[in-house]
mmCIF file of C-alpha atoms in Angstrom:
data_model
loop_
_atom_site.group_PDB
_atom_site.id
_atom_site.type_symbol
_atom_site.label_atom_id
_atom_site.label_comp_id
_atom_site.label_asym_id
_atom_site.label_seq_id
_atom_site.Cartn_x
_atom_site.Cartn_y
_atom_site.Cartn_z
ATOM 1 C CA UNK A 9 29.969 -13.650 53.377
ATOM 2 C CA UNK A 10 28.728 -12.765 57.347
ATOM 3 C CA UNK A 11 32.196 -14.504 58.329
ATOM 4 C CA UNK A 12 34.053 -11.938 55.901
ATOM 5 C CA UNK A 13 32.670 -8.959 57.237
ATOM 6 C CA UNK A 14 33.202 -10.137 60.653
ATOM 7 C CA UNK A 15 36.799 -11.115 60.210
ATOM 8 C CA UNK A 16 37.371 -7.236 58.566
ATOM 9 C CA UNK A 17 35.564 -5.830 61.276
ATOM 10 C CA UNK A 18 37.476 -7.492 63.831
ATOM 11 C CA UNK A 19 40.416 -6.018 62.192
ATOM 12 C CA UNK A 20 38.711 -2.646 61.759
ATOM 13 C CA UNK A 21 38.457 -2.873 65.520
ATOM 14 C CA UNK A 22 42.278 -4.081 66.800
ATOM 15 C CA UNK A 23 43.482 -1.349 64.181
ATOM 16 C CA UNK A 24 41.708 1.003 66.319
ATOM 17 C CA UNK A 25 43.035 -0.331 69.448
ATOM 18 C CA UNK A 26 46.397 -0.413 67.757
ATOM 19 C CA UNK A 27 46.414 3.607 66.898
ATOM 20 C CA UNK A 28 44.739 4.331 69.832
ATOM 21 C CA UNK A 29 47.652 3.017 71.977
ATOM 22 C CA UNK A 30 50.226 4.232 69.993
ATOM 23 C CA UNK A 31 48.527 7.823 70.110
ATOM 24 C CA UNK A 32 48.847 7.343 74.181
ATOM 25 C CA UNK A 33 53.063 7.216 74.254
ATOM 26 C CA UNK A 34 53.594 9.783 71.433
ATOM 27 C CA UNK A 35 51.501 12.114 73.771
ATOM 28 C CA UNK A 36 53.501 10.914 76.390
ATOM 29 C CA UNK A 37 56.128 11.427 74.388
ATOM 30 C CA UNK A 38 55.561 15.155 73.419
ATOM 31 C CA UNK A 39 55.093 15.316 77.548
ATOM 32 C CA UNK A 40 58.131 14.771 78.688
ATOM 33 C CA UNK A 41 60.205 16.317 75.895
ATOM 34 C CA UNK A 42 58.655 19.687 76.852
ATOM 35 C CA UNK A 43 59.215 18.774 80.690
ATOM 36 C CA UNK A 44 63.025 18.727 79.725
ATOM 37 C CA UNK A 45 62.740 22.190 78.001
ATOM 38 C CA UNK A 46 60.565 23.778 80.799
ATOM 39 C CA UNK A 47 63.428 22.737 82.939
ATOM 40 C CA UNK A 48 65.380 24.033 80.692
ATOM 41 C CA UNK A 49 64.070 27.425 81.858
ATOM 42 C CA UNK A 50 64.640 27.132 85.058
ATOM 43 C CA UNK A 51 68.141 25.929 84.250
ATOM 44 C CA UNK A 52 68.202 29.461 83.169
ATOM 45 C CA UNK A 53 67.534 31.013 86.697
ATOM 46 C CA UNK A 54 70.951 30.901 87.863
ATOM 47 C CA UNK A 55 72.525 32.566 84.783
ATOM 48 C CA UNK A 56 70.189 35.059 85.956
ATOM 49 C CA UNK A 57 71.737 34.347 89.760
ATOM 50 C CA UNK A 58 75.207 34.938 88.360
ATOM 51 C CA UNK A 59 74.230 38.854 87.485
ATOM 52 C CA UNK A 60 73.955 39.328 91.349
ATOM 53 C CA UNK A 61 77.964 39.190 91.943
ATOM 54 C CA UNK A 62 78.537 41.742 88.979
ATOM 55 C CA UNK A 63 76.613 44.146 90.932
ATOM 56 C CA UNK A 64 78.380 42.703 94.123
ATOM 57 C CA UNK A 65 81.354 43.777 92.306
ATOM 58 C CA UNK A 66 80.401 47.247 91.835
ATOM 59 C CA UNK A 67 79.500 47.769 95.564
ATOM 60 C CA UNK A 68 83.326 46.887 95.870
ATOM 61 C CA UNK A 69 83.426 50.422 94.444
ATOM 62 C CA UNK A 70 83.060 51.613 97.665
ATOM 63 C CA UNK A 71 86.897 50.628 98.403
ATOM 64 C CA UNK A 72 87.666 53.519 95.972
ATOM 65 C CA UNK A 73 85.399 56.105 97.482
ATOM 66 C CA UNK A 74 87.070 55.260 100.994
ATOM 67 C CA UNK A 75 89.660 57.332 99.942
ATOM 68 C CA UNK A 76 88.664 59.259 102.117
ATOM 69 C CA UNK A 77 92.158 58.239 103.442
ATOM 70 C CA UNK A 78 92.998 61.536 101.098
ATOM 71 C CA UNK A 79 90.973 63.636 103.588
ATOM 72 C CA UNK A 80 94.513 63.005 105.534
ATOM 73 C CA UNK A 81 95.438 66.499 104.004
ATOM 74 C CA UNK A 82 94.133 68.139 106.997
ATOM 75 C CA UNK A 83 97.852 67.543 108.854
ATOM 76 C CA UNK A 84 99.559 69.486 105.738
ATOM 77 C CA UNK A 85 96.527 72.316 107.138
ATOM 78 C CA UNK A 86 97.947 71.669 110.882
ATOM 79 C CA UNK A 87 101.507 72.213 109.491
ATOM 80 C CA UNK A 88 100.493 75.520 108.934
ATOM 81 C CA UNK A 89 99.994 76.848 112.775
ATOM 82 C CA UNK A 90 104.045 77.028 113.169
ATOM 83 C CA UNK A 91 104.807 78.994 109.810
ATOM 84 C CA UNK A 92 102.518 81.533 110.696
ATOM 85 C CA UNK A 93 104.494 81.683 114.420
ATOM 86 C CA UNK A 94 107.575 82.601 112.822
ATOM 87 C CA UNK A 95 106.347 85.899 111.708
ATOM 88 C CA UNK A 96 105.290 86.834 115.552
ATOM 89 C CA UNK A 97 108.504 85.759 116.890
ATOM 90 C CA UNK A 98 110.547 87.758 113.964
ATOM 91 C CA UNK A 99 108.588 90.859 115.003
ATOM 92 C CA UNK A 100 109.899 92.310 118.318
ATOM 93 C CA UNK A 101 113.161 93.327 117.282
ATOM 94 C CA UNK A 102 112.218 95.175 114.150
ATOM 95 C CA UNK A 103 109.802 97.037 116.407
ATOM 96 C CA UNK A 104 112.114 98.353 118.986
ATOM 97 C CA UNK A 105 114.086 100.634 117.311
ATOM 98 C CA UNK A 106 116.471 102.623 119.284
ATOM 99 C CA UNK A 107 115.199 106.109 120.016
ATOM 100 C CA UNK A 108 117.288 109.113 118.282
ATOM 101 C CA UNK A 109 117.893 112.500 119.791
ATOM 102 C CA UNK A 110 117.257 115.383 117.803
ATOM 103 C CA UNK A 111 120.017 118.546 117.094
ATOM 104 C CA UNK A 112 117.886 122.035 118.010
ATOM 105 C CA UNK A 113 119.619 124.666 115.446
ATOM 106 C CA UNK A 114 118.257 128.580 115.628
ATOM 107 C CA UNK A 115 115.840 129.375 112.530
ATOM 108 C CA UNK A 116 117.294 126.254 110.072
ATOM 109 C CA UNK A 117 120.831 127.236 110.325
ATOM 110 C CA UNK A 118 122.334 124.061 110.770
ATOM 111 C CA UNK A 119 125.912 124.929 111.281
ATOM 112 C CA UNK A 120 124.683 126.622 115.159
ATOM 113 C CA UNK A 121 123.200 124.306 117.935
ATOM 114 C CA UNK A 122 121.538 124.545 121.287
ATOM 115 C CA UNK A 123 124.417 123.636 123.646
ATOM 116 C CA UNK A 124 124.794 123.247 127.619
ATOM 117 C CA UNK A 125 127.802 125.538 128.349
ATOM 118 C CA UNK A 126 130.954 123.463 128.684
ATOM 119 C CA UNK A 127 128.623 119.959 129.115
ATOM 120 C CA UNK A 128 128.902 120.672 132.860
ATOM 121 C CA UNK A 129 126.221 118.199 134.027
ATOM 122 C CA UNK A 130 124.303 120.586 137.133
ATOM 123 C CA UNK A 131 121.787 122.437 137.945
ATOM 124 C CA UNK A 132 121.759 126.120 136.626
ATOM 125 C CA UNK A 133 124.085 125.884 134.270
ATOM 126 C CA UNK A 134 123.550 128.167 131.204
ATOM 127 C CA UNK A 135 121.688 126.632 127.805
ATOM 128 C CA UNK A 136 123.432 128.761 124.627
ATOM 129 C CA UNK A 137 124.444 128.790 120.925
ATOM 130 C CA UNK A 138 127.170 127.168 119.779
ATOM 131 C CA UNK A 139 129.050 125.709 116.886
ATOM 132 C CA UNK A 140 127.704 121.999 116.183
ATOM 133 C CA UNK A 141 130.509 120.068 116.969
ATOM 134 C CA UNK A 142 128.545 116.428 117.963
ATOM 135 C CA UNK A 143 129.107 116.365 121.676
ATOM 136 C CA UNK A 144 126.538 114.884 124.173
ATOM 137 C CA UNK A 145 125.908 118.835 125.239
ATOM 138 C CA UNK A 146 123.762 119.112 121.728
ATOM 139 C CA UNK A 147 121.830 116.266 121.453
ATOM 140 C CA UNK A 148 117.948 116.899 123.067
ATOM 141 C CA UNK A 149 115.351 114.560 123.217
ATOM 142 C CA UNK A 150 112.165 116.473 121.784
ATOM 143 C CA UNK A 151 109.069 115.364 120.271
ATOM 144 C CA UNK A 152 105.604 117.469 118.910
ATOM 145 C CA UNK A 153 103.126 118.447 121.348
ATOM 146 C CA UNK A 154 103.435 118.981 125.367
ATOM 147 C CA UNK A 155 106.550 117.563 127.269
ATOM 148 C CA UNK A 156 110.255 117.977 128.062
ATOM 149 C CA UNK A 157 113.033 119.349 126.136
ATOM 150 C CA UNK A 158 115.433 116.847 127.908
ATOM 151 C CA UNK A 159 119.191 116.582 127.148
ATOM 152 C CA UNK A 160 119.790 113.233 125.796
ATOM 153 C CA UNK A 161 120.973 110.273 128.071
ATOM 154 C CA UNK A 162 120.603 112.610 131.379
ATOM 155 C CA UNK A 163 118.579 113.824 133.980
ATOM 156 C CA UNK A 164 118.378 117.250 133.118
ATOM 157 C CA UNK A 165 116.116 119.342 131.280
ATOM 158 C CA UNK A 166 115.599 122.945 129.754
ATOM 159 C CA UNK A 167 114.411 125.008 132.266
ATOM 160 C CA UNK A 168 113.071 128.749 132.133
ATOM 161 C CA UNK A 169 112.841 129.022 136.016
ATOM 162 C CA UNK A 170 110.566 130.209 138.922
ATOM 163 C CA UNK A 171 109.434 133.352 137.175
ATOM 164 C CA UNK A 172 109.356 133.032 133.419
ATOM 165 C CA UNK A 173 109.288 136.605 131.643
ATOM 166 C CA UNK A 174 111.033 138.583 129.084
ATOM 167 C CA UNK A 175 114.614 138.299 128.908
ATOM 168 C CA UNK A 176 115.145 135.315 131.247
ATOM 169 C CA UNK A 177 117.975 133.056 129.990
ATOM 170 C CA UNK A 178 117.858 129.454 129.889
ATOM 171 C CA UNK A 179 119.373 126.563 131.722
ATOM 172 C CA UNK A 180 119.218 122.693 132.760
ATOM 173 C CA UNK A 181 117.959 121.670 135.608
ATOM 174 C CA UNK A 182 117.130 118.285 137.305
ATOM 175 C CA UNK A 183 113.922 117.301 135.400
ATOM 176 C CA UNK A 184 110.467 117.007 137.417
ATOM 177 C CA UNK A 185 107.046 115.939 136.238
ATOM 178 C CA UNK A 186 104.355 118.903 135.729
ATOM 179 C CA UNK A 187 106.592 121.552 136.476
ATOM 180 C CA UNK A 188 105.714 124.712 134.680
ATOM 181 C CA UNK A 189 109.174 125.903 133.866
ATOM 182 C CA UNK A 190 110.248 122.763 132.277
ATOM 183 C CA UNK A 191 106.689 122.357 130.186
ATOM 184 C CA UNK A 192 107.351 122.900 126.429
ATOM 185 C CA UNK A 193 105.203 122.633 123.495
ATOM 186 C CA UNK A 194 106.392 121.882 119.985
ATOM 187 C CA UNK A 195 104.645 123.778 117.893
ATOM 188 C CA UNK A 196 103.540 122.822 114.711
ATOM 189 C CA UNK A 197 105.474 126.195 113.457
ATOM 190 C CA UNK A 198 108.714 124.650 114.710
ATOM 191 C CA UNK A 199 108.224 127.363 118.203
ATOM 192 C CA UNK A 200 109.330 126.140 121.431
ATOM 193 C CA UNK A 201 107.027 127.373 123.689
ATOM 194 C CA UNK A 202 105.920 127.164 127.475
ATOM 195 C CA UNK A 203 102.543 125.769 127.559
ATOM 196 C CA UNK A 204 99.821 128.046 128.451
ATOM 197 C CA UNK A 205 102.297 130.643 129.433
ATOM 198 C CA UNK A 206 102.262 132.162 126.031
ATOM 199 C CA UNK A 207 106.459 132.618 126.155
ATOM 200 C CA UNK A 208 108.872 131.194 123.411
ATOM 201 C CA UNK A 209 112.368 129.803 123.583
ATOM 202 C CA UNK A 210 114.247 133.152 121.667
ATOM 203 C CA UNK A 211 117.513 133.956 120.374
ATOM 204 C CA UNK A 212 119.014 136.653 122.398
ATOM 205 C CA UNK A 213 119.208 140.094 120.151
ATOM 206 C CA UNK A 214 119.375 137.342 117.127
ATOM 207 C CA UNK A 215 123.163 136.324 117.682
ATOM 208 C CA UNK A 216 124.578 133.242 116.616
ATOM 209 C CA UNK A 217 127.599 134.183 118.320
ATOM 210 C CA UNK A 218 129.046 131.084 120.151
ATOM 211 C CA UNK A 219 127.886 131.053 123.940
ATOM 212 C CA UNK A 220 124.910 133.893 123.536
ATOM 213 C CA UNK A 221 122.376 131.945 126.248
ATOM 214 C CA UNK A 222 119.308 132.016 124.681
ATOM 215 C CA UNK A 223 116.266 133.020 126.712
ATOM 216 C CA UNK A 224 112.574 133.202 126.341
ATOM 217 C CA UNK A 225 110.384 136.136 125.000
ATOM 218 C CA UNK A 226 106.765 136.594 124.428
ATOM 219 C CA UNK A 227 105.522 134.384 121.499
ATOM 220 C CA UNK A 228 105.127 136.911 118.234
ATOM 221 C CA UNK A 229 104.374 136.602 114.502
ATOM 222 C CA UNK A 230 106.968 136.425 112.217
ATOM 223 C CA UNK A 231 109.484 136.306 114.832
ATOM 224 C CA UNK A 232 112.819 134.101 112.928
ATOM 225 C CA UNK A 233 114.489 134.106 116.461
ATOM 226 C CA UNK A 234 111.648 132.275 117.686
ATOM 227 C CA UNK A 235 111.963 129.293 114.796
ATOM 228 C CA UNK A 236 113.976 126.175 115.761
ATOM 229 C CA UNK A 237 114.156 123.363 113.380
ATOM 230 C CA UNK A 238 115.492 119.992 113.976
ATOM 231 C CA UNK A 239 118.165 117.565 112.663
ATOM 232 C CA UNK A 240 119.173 113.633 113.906
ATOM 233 C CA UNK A 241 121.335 113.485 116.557
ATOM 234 C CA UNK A 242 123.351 110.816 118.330
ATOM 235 C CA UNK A 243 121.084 107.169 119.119
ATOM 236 C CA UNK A 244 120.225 107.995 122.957
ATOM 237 C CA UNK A 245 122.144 104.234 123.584
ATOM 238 C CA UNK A 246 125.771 105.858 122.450
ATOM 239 C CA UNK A 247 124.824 108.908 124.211
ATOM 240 C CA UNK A 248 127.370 109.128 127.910
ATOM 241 C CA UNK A 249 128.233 111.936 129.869
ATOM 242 C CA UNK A 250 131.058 112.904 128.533
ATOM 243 C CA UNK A 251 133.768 115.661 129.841
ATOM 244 C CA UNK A 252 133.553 118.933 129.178
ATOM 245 C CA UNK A 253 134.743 120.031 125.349
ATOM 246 C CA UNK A 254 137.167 122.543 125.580
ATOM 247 C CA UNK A 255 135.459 124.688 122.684
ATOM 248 C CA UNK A 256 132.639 126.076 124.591
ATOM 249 C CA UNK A 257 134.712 128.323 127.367
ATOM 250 C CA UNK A 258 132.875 131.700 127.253
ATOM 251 C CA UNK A 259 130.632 133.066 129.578
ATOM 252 C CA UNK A 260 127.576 134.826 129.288
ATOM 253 C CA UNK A 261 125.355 136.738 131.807
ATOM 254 C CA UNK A 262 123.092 134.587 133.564
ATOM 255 C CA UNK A 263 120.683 137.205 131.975
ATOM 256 C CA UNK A 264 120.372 138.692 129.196
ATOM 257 C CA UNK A 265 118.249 141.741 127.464
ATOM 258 C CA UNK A 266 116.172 140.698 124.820
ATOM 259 C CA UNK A 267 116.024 142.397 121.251
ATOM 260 C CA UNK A 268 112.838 145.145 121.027
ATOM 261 C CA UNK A 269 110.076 143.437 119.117
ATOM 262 C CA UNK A 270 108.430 145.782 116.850
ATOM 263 C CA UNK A 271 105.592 143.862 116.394
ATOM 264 C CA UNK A 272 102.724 144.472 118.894
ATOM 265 C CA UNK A 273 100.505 141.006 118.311
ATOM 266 C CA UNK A 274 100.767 138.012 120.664
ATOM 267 C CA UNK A 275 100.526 135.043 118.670
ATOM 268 C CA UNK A 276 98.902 132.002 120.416
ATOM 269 C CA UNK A 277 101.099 128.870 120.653
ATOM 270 C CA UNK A 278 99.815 126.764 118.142
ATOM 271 C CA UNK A 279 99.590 129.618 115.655
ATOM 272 C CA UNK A 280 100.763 128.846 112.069
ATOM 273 C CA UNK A 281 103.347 131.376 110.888
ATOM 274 C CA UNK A 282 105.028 132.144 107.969
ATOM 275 C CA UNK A 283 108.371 132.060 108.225
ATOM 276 C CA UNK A 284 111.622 132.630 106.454
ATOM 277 C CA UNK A 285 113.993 129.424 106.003
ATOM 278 C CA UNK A 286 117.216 131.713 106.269
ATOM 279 C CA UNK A 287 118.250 133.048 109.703
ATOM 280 C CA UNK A 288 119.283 136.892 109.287
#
């Protein structure tokens, strides 16, 4: 009976030893299959690795923003500094026109014109009315305000002499700088007048007769044989001193007696007047 229970507890004892070492390699066991799958994870890290060249990728973005390439537009801007030197160059000859002389006709009639007597190019000879007829002996060079009442495309100019008073009749002479006979004003009343002398360029006893030589008289209201009013003449370039035109052949006093004024008032110079359009 002792022998039996030793015998079972001898087997009681190698079973333990048995499951005890078995218990040691299934540990082992569970061990190293969770090794594998904690490697596992770390197997994982480089998927995580491979993310880095996406975003590599987009930094190769920066390619597309370089095209900066299109900031090259700035020649087409360059392109512009000859177009606008065209303009400038194109310029010059539309501002040089050629100057234009100007027709003098007594009181708007434009059928009558200031004329040098027979175009005789010297000094003294006699400024009068005659018919227009377009010769070189009617075209003047005149402009508003103080200057010259030159004949066009010569040396000469109007001239009312030495001693400028009522009744003196007109005539070219050489033209000189600040010389008081030859100083006109233009009047904004369409008046020829000597500056600061208070004397007009006048119609002699109101005649349009061909070769009357006009004359000055003291400036006066309302005075029609005072008015002279413009027209275009000849361009000064096609302007030559041309013979004499065998139309204008009468003489006149050097002198001659001006009409009586009736009016008793001195008008200043740049006086506006009234004034009829029609001569009488």
């Amino acid at each position: 009976m002792i022998s039996w229970n030793l015998i079972s507890l001898a087997l009681a004892a190698s079973l333990v030893q048995t499951v005890s070492s078995a218990a040691v390699p299934s540990s082992s066991a569970v061990s190293s299959v969770v090794v594998p799958t904690s490697s596992t994870v770390t197997v994982s890290e480089p998927t995580t690795v491979t993310v880095l060249p996406t975003t590599i990728a987009s930094s190769t973005a920066v390619p597309t923003t370089t095209t900066a390439p299109g900031t090259t537009s700035a020649p087409s801007t360059t392109t512009l500094v000859p177009s606008t030197t065209v303009p400038i160059t194109s310029e010059p000859p539309t501002s040089t026109p050629v100057p234009s002389s100007f027709l003098l006709h007594p009181n708007g009639n434009t059928n009558k014109c200031l004329d040098v007597r027979g175009a005789i190019l010297q000094n003294g000879t006699p400024v009068q009315i005659f018919d227009c007829n377009g010769t070189p002996a009617q075209n003047w060079v005149i402009a508003p305000g103080q200057g010259h009442v030159q004949l066009a495309g010569t040396g000469f100019c109007l001239d009312a002499g030495a001693n400028p008073a009522n009744g003196v009749g007109m005539k070219i002479w050489n033209c000189f700088d600040n010389l008081p006979a030859q100083d006109w004003f233009y009047t904004t009343d369409d008046r020829i007048a000597l500056a600061n002398q208070g004397f007009c360029l006048d119609l002699t006893n109101g005649s349009t007769a061909n070769a009357n030589q006009v004359q000055i008289w003291k400036c006066t209201d309302n005075d029609i044989f005072q008015v002279w009013t413009t027209s275009p003449g000849a361009p000064i370039s096609t302007i030559s001193s041309a013979p004499p035109p065998t139309t204008s052949t009468s003489a006149s006093p050097s002198t001659s007696t001006a009409a009586p004024i009736t009016s008793s008032t001195t008008a200043a110079v740049t006086s506006s007047l009234i004034l009829p359009s029609t001569s009488a």
